[in-house]
Coordinates of N, CA, C and O in Angstrom, one line a residue:
X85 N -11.5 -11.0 5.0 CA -10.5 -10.2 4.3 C -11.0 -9.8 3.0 O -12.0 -10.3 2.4
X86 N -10.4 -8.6 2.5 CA -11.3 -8.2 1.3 C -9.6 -8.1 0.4 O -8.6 -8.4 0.9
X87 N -9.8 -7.6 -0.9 CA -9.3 -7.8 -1.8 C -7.4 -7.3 -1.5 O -6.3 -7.9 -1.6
X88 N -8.1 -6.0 -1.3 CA -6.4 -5.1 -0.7 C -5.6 -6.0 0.1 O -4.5 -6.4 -0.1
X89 N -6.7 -6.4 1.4 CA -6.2 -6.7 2.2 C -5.2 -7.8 2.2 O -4.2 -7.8 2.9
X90 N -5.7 -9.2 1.0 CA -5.2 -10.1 0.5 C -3.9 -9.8 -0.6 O -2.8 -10.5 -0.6
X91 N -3.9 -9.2 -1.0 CA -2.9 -8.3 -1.8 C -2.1 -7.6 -1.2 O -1.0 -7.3 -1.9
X92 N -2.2 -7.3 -0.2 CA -1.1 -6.4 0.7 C -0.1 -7.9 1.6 O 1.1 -8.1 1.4
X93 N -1.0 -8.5 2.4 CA -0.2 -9.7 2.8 C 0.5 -10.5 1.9 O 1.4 -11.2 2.3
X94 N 0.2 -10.5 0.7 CA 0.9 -11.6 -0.1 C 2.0 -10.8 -1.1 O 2.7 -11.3 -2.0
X95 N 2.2 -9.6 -0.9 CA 2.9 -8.5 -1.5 C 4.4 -8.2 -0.8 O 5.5 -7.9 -1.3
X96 N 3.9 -8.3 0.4 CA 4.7 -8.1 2.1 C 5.6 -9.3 1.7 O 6.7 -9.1 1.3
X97 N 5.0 -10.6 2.0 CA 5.6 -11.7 2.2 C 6.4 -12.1 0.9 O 7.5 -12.6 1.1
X98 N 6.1 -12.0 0.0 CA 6.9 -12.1 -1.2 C 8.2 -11.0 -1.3 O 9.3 -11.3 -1.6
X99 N 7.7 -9.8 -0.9 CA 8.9 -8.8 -0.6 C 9.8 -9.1 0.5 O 10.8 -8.4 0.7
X100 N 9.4 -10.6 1.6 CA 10.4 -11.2 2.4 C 10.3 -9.3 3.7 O 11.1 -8.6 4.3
X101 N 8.7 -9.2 3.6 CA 8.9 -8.0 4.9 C 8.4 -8.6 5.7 O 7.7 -9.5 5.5
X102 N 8.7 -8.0 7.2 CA 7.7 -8.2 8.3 C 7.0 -6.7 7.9 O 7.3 -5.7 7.2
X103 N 5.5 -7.2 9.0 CA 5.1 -6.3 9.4 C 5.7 -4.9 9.8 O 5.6 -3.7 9.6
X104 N 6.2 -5.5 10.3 CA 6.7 -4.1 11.5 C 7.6 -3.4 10.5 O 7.6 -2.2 10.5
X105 N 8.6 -4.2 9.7 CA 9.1 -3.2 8.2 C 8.7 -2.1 7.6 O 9.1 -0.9 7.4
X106 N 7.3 -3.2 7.2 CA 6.2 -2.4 6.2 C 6.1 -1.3 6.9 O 6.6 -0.3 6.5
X107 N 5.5 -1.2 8.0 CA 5.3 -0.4 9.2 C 6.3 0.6 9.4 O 5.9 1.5 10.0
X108 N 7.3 0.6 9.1 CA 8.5 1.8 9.0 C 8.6 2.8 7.9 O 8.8 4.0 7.9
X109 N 8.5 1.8 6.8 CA 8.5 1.9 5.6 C 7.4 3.4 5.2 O 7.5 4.4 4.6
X110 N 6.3 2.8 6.0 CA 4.6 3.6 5.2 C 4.9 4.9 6.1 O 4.7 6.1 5.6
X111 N 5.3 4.6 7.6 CA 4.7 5.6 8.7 C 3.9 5.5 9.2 O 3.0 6.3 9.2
X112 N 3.8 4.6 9.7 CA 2.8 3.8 10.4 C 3.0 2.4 11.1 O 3.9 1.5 11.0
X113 N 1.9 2.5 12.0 CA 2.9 1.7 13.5 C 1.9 -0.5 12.6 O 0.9 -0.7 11.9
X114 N 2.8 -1.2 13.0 CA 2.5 -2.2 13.2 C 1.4 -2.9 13.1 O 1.4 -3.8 12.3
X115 N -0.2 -2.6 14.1 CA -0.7 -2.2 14.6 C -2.1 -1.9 13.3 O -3.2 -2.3 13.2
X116 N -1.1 -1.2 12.5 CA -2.2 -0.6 11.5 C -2.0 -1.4 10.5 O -3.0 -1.4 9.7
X117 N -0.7 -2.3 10.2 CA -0.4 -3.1 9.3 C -1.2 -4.4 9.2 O -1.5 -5.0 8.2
X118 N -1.4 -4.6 10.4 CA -2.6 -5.6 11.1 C -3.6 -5.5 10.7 O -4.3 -6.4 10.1
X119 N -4.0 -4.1 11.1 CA -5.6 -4.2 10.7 C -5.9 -4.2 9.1 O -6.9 -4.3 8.4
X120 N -4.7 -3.9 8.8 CA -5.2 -3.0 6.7 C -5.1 -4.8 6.6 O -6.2 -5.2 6.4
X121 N -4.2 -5.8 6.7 CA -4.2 -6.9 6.3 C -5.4 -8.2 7.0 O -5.7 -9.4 6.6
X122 N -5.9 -7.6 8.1 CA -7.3 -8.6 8.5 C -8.4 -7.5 7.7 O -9.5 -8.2 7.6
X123 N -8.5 -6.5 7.3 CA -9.8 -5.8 6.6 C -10.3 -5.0 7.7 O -11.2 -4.4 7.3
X124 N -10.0 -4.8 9.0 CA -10.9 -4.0 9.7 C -10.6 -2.8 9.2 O -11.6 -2.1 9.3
X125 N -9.7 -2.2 8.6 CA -9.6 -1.1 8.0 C -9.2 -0.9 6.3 O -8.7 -1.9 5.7
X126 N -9.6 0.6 5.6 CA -9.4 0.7 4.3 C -8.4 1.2 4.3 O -7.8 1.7 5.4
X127 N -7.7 1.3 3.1 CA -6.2 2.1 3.0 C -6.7 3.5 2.4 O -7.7 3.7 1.6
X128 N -5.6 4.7 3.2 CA -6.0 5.9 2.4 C -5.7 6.0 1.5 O -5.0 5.0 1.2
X129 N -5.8 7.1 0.7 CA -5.5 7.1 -0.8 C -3.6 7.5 -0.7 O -2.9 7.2 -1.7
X130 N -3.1 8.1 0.4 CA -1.7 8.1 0.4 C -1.4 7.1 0.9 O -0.2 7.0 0.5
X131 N -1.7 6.0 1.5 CA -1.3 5.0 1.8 C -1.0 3.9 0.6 O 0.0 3.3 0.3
X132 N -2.5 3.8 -0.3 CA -2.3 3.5 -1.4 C -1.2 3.4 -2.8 O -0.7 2.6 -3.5
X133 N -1.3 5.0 -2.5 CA -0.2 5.2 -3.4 C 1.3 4.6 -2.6 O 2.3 4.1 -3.2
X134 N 1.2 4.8 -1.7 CA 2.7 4.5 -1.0 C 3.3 2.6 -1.3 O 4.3 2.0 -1.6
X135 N 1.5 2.3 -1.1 CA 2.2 0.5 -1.3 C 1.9 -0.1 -2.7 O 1.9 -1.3 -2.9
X136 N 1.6 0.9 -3.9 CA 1.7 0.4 -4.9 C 3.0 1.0 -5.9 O 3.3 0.4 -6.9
X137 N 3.9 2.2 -5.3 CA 5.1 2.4 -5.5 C 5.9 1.4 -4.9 O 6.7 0.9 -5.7
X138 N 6.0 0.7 -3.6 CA 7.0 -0.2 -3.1 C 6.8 -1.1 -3.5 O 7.9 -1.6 -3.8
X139 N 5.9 -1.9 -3.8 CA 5.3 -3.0 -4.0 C 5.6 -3.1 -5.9 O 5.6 -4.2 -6.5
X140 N 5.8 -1.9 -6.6 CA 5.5 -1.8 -7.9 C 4.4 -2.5 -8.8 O 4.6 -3.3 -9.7
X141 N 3.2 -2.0 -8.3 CA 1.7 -2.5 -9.1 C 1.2 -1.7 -9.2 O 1.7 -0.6 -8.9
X142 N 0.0 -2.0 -9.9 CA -0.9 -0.4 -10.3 C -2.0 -0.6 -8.9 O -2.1 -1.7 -8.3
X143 N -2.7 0.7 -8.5 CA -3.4 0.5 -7.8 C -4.8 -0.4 -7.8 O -5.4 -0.8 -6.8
X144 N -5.2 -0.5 -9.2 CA -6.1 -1.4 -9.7 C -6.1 -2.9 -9.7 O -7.0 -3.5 -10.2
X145 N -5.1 -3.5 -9.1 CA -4.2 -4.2 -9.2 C -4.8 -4.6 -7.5 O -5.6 -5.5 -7.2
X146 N -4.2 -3.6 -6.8 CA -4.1 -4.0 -5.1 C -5.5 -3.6 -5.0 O -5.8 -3.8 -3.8
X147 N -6.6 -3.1 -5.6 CA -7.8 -2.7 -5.0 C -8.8 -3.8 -5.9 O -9.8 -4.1 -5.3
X148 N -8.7 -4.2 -6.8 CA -8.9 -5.5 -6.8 C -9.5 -5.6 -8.3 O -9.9 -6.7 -8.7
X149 N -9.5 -4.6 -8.9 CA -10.1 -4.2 -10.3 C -9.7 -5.0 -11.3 O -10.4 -5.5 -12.2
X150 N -7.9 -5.2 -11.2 CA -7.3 -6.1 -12.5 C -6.5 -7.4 -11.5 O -6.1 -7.3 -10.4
X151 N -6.5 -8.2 -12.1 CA -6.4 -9.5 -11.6 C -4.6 -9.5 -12.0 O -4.1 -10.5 -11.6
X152 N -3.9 -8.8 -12.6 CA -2.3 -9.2 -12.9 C -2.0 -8.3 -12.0 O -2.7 -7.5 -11.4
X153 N -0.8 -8.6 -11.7 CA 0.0 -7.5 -10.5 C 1.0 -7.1 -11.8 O 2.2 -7.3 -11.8
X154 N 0.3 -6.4 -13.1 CA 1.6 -5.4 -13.5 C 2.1 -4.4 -13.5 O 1.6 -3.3 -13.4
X155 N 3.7 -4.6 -13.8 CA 4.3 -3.5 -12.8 C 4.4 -2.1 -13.7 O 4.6 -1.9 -14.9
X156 N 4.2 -1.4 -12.8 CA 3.9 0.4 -13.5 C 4.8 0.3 -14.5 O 5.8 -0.3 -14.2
X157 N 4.8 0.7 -15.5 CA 5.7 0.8 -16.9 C 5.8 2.4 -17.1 O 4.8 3.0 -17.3
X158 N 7.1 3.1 -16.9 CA 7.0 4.2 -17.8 C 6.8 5.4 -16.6 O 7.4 6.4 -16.8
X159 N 5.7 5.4 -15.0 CA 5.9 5.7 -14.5 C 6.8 6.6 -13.0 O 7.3 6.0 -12.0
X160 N 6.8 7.8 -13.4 CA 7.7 7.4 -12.7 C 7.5 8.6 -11.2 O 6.9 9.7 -11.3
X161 N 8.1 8.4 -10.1 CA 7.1 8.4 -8.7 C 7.4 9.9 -8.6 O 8.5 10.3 -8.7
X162 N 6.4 10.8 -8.4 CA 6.6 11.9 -8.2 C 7.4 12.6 -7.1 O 7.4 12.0 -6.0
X163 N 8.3 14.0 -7.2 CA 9.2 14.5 -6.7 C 8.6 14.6 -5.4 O 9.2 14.3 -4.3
X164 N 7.2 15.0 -5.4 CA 6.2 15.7 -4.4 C 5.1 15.0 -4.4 O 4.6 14.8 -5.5
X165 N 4.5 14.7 -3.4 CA 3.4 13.5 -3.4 C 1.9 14.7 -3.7 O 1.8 15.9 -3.3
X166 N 1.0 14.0 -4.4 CA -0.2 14.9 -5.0 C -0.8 15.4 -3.9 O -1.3 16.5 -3.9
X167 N -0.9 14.4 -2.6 CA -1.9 14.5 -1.8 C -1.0 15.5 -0.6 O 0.2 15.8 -0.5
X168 N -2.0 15.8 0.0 CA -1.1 17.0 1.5 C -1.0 16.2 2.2 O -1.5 15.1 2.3
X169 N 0.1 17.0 3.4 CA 0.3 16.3 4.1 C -0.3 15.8 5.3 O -0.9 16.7 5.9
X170 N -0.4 14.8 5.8 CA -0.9 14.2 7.1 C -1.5 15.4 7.9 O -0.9 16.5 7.8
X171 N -2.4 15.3 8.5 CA -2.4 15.8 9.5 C -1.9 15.5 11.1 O -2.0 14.3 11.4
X172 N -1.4 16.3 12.1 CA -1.0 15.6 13.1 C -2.0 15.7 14.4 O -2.9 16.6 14.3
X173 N -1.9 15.1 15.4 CA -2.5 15.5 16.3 C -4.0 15.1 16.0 O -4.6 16.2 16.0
X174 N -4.7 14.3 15.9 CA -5.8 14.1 15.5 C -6.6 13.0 16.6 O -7.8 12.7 16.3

């Protein structure tokens, strides 16, 4: 497991979620909740942002840079997300 990964499961379970929650929550099936929490996969950068707004940490924080989980101060979540949207069908 790598840093996120450990940060994401202990973020979940403290938030009292299941998987399959988180998984509703993000847009994204179960499945993938799995893998981002065993490491076989990286989180995208919207994903990122998505679990450090629910979660309320900085991304530096879940990616493994600062060691406190503190909570965003002052920010506040945009109307319109920076990144485009998903692609479908892929």
């Amino acid at each position: 497991m790598n840093v996120f990964s450990t940060r994401l499961l202990q973020q979940r379970v403290a938030k009292g979620m299941t998987q399959a929650a988180l998984a509703r929550h993000m847009g994204i099936t179960s499945a993938a909740i799995s893998n981002l929490e065993h490491g076989r996969t990286a989180p995208s950068a919207r994903l990122l942002e998505a679990t450090c707004f629910l979660f309320n940490v900085r991304p530096d924080y879940m990616l493994g840079w600062g060691s406190v989980a503190a909570p965003r101060k002052g920010v506040v979540r945009p109307k319109k997300s920076i990144f485009p949207p998903a692609r479908s069908g892929r």
